[in-house]
Short mmCIF file of C-alpha atoms in Angstrom, two decimals:
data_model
loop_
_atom_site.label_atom_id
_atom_site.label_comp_id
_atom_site.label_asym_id
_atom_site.label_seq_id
_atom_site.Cartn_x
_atom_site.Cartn_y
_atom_site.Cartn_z
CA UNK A 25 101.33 135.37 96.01
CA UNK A 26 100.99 131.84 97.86
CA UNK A 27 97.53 131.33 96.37
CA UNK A 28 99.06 132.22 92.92
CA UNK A 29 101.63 129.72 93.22
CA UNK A 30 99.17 127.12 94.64
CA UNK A 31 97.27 127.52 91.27
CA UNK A 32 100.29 126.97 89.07
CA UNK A 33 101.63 123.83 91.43
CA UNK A 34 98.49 122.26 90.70
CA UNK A 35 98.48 122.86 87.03
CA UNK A 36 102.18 121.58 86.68
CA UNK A 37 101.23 118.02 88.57
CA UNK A 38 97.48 118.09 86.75
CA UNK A 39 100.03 117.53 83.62
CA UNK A 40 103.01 116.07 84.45
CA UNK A 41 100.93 113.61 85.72
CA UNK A 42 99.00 113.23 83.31
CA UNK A 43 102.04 112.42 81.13
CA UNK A 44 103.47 109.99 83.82
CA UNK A 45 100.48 107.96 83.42
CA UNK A 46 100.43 108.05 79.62
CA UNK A 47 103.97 106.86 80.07
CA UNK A 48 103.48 103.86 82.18
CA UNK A 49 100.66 102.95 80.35
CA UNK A 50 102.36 102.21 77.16
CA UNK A 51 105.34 100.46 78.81
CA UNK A 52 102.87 98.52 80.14
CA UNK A 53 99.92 97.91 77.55
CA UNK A 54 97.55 98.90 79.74
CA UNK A 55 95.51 100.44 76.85
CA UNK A 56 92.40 101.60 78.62
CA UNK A 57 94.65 104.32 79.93
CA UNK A 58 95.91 105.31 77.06
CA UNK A 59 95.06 108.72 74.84
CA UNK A 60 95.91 107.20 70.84
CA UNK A 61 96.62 103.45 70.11
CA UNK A 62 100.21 104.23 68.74
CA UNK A 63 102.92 104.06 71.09
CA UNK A 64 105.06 106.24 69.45
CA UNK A 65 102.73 108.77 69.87
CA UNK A 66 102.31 108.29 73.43
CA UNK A 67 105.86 108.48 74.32
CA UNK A 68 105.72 111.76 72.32
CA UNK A 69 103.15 112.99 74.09
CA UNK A 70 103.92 112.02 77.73
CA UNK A 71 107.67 113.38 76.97
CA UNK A 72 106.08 116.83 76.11
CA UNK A 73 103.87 117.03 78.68
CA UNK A 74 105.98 116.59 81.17
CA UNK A 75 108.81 118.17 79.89
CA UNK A 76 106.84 121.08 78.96
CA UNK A 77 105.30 121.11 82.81
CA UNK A 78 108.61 121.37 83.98
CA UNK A 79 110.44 124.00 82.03
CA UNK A 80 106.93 126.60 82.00
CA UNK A 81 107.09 125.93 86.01
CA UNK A 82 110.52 126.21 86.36
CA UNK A 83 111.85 128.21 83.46
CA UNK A 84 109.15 130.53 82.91
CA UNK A 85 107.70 133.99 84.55
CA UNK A 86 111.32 134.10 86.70
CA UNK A 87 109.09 131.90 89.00
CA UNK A 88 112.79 130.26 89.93
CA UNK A 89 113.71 134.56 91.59
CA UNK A 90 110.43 135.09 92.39
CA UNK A 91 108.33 133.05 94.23
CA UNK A 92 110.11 129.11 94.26
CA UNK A 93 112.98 129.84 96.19
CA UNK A 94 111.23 132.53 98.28
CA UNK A 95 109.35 129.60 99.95
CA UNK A 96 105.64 130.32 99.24
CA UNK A 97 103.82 126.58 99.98
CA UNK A 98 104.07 124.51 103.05
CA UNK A 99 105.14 120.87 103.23
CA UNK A 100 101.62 119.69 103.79
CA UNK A 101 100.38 122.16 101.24
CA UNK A 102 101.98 120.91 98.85
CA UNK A 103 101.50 117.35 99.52
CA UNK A 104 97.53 118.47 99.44
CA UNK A 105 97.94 120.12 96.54
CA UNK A 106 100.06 116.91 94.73
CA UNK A 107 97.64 114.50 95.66
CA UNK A 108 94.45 116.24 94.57
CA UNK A 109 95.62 117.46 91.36
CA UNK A 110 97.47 113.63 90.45
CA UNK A 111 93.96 112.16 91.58
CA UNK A 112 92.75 115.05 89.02
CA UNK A 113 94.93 113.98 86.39
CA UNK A 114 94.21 110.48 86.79
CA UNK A 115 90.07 111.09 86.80
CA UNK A 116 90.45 112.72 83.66
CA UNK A 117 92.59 110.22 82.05
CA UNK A 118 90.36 107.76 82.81
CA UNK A 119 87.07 109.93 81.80
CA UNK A 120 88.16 110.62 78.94
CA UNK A 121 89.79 107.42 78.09
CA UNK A 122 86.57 105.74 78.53
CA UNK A 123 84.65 108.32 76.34
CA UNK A 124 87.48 107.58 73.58
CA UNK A 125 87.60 103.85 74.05
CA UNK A 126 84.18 103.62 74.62
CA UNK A 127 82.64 104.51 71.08
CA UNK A 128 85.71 102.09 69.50
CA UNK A 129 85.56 99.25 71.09
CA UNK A 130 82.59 97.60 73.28
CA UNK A 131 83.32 94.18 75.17
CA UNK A 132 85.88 92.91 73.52
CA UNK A 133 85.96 89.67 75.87
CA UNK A 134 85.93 88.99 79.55
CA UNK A 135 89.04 89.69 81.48
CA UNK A 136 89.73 87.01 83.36
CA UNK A 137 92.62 89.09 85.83
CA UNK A 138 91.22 91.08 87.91
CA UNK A 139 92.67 94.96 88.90
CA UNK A 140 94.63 97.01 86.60
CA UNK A 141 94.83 94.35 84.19
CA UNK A 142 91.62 94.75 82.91
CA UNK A 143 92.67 98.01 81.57
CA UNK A 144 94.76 95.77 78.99
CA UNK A 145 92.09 95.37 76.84
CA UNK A 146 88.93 97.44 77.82
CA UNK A 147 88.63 100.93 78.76
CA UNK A 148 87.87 102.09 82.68
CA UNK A 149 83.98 102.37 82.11
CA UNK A 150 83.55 99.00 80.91
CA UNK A 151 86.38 97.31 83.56
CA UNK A 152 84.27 98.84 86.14
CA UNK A 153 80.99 97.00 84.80
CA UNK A 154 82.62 93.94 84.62
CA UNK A 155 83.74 94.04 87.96
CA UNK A 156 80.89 94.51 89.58
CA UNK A 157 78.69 93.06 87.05
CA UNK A 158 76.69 95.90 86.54
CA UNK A 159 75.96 96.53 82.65
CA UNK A 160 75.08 100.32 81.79
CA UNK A 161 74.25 99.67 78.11
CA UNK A 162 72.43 96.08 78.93
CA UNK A 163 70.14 98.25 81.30
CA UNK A 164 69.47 100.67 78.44
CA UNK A 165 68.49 98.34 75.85
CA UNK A 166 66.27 96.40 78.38
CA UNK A 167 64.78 99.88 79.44
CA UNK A 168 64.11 100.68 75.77
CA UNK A 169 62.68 97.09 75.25
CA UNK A 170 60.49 97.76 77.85
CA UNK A 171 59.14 101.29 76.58
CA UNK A 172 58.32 98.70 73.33
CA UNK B 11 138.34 126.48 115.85
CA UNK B 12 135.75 125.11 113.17
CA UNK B 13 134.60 121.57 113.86
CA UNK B 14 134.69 119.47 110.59
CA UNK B 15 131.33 119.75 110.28
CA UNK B 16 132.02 123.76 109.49
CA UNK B 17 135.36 122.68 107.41
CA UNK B 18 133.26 120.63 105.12
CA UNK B 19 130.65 122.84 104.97
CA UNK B 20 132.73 126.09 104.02
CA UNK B 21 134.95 123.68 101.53
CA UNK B 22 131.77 123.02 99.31
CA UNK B 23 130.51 126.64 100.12
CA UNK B 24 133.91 127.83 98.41
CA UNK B 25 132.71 126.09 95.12
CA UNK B 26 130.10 128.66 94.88
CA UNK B 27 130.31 131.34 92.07
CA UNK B 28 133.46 129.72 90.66
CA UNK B 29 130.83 128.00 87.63
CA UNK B 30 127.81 129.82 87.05
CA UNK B 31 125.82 126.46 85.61
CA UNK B 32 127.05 124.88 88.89
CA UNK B 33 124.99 127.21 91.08
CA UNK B 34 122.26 127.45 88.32
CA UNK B 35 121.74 123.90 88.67
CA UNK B 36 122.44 123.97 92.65
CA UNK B 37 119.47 126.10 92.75
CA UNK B 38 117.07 124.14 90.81
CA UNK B 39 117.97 121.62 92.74
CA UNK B 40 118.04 123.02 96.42
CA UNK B 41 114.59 124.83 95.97
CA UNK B 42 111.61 123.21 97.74
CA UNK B 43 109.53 122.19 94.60
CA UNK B 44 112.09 120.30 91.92
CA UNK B 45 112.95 117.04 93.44
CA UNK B 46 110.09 116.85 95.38
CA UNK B 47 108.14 116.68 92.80
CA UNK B 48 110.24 114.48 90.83
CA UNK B 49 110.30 111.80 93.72
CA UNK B 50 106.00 112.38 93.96
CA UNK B 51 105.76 111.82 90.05
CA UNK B 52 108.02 108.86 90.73
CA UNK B 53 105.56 107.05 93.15
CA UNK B 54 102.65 108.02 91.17
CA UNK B 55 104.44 105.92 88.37
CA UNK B 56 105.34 103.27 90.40
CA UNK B 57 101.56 102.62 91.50
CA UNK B 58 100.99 101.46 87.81
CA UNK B 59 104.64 100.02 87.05
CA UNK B 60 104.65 96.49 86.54
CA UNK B 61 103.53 93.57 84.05
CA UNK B 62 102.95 91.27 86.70
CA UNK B 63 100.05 92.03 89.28
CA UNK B 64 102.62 90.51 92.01
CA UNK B 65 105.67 93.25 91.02
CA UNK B 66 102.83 95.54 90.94
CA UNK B 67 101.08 95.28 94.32
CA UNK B 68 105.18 94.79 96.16
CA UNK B 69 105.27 98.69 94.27
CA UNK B 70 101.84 100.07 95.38
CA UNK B 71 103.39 98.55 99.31
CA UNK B 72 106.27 100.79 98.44
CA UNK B 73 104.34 103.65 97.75
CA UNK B 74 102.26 103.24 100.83
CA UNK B 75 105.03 103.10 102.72
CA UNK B 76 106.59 106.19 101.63
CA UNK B 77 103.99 108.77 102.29
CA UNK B 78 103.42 106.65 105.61
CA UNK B 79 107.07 107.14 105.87
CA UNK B 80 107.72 110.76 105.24
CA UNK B 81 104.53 111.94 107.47
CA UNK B 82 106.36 110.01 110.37
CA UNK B 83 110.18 111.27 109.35
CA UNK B 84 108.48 115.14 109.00
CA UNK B 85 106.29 114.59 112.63
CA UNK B 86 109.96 113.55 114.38
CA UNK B 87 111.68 116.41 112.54
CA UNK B 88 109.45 118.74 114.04
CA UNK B 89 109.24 116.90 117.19
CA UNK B 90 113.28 117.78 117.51
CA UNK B 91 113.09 120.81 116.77
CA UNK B 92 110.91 121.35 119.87
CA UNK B 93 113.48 120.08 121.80
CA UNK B 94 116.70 121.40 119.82
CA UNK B 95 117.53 124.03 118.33
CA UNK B 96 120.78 124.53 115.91
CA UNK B 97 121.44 127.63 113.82
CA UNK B 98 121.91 127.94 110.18
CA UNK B 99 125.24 128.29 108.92
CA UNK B 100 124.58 131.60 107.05
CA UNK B 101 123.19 132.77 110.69
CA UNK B 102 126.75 131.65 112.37
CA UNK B 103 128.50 132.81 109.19
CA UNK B 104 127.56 136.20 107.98
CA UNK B 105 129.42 136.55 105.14
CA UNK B 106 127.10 133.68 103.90
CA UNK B 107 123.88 135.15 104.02
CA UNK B 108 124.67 136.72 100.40
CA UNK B 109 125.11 133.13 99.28
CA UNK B 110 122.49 131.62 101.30
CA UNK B 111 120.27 134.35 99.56
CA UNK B 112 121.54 133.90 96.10
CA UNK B 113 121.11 130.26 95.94
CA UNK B 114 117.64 129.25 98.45
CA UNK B 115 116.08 131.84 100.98
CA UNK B 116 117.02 131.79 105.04
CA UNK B 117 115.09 129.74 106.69
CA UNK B 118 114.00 130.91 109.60
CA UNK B 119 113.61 127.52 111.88
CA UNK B 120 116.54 124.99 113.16
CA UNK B 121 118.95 123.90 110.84
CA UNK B 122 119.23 120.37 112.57
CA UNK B 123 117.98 117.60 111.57
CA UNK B 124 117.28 118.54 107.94
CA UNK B 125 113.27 118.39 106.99
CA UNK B 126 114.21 117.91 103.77
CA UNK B 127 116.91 115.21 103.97
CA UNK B 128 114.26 113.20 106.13
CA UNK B 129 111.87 113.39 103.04
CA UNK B 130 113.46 112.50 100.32
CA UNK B 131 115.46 110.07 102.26
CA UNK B 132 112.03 108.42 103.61
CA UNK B 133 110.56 108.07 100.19
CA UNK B 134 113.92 106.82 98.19
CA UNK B 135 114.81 103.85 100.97
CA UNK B 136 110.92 102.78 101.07
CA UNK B 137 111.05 102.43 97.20
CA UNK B 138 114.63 100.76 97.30
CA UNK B 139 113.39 98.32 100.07
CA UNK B 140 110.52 97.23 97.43
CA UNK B 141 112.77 97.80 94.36
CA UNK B 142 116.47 98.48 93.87
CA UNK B 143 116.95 99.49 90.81
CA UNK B 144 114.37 102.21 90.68
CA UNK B 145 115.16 103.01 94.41
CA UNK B 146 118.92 103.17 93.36
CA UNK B 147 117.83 106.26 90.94
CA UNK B 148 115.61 107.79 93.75
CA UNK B 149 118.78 107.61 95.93
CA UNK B 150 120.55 109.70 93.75
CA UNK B 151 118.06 112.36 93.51
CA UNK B 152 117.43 112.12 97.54
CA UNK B 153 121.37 113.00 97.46
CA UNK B 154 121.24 115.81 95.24
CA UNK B 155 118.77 118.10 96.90
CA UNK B 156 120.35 117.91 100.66
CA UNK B 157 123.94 118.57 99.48
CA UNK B 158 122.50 121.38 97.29
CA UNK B 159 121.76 123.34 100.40
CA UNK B 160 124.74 122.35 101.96
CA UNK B 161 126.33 124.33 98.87
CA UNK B 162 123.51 126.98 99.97
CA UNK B 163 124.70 127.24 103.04
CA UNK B 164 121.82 126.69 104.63
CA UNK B 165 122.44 123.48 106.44
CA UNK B 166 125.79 121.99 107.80
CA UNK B 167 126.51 117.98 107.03
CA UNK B 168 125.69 117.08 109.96
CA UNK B 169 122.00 118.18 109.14
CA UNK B 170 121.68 116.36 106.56
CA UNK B 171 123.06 112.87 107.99
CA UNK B 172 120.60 113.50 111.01
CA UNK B 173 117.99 114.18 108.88
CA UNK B 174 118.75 111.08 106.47
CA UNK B 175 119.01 108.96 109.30
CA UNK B 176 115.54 109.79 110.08
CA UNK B 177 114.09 109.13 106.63
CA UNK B 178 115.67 105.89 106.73
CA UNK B 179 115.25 104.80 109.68
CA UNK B 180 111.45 105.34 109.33
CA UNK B 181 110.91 103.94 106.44
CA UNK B 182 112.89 100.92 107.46
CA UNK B 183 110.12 100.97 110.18
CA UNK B 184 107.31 100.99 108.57
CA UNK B 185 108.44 98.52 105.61
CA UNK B 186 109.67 95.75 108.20
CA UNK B 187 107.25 96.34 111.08
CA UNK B 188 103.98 98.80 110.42
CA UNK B 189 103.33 97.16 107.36
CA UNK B 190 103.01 93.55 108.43
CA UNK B 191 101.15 94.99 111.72
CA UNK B 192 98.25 96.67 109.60
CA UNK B 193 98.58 93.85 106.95
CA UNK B 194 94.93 92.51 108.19
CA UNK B 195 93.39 96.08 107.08
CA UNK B 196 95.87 96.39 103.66
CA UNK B 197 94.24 93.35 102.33
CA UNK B 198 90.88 94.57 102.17
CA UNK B 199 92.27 97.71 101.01
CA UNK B 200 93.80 96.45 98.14
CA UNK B 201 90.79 94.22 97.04
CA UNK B 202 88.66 97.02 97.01
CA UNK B 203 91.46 98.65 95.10
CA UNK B 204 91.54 95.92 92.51
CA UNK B 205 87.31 96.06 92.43
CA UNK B 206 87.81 99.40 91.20
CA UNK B 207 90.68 99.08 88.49
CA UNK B 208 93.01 101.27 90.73
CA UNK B 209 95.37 98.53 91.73
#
């Protein structure tokens, strides 16, 4: 039953998380992070995914009678479990963030604040090769020029 | 004769079953998962709150400090409880072992200081120490879940005053005093933070 309920603990952070980020990322234009350009949209989204998190883990399958309030996961298991699946969450955001921002948009201009504020105006993928100076699609146009 | 520590408990125990929403929501509230998780998703947030980097690094501090916090408040708990041991109400009650029941579970280990007051006590006052408006809210929610299983019957007052005391006091602690003493290794820690976008 534990294991069960270990499985559905992650999946509620994995998206509540998921929508907490989305949130925060709007309020504070930090549009790497962020899923669709509109706000609006964002807000939506995050809203729902939290809000849905919440009432399937806590409204749904009489989870409340049946396992929640019969214990089921330690302290420190669930503090595992939280961390790994917000880390989770927040991997994914930023994977697929990149993949999204990625194809749009490609060095718009250098950031000149380091940290989170990069993610105001490039995605993850390309914050990461500015700070460390490291150019992925330089490297592959040299390699093809090269092979030429 | 009941102490007022019994009194108080059995006068918000009496409240239980006279509104049915009331102990709904007393159970959403008491049960180990809701606020916890609220509080977690809270810090989580927090870590990318702010427009300034400044705001933002004196709430990524605050978030440090809170799971530093609440692994110290939990090790004293259990440390205590070592030491002392203090039934459950519904264990010196009986007739509220059908409420204890209906509302939480029975706990099995020693109702004094409260586990769970410590927690969400530790994380609120860290966050309120680094921001008082958002730590106002946590407060609130830190409230909520310990006097919820005082309405369970599953902890007396008392419990939950010890175990606040302990939340606070930690994270008091390690805001004014670990903090600044591993400040030479939460430098670093941060720049390599900021290298990789995270902070």
């Amino acid at each position: 039953m534990t294991g069960h309920l270990a499985e559905e603990y992650f999946l509620v952070v994995f998206v509540a998380s998921g929508g907490v980020l989305q949130l925060i990322a709007a309020r504070n234009s930090f549009k790497g992070l962020l899923f669709f350009n509109r706000v609006k949209l964002t807000y939506a989204l995050a809203i729902l995914a939290v809000g849905g998190a919440f009432g399937w883990f806590f409204g749904c399958d009489n989870r409340l009678e049946t396992e929640i309030t019969r214990t089921g996961l330690e302290g420190a298991q669930q503090f595992l479990y939280f961390t790994s699946a917000a880390f989770s969450s927040l991997i994914f955001t930023l994977i697929v963030t990149s993949l999204i921002r990625g194809v749009s948009v490609r060095y718009p201009n250098k950031c000149k604040q380091p940290g989170l504020d990069m993610l105001r105006e490039m995605s993850y993928i390309e914050a990461i090769e500015q700070s460390f100076g490291i150019r992925l699609k330089k490297r592959e146009d040299s390699k093809s020029g090269d092979s030429g | 004769m009941a102490t007022a520590d019994e009194r108080l408990l059995l006068w918000i125990n009496s409240l239980v079953g006279e509104v049915p929403l009331v102990d709904t929501a007393m159970r959403m509230v008491a049960n180990d998962y809701f606020i916890p998780l609220i509080l977690s998703l809270a810090l989580l947030g927090l870590w990318f709150e702010g427009r300034e980097s400044a705001q933002r690094e004196r709430h990524q501090r605050a978030v440090l400090s809170a799971a530093i916090s609440l692994g110290i408040a939990c090790g004293i708990v259990k440390l205590a409880n070592l030491f002392y041991f203090r039934s459950r109400p519904f264990q010196d009650i009986p007739y509220l072992v059908d409420t204890a029941n209906r509302i939480l579970y029975l706990p099995g280990d020693s109702s004094f200081p409260s586990n769970a007051a410590a927690v969400v006590f530790a994380i609120a006052t860290a966050i309120w120490l680094a921001d008082r408006k958002v730590g106002a809210w946590l407060y609130f929610l830190a409230f909520l879940m310990p006097l919820a299983r005082v309405y369970a019957a599953v902890h007396y007052p008392l419990d939950i005053v010890g175990g606040a005391a302990i939340g606070v006091l930690c994270s008091y602690f390690v805001f004014k005093v670990f903090l600044p003493l591993i400040e030479p290794g939460l430098s670093p820690l941060f720049k390599w933070l900021r290298k990789l976008c995270l902070a």
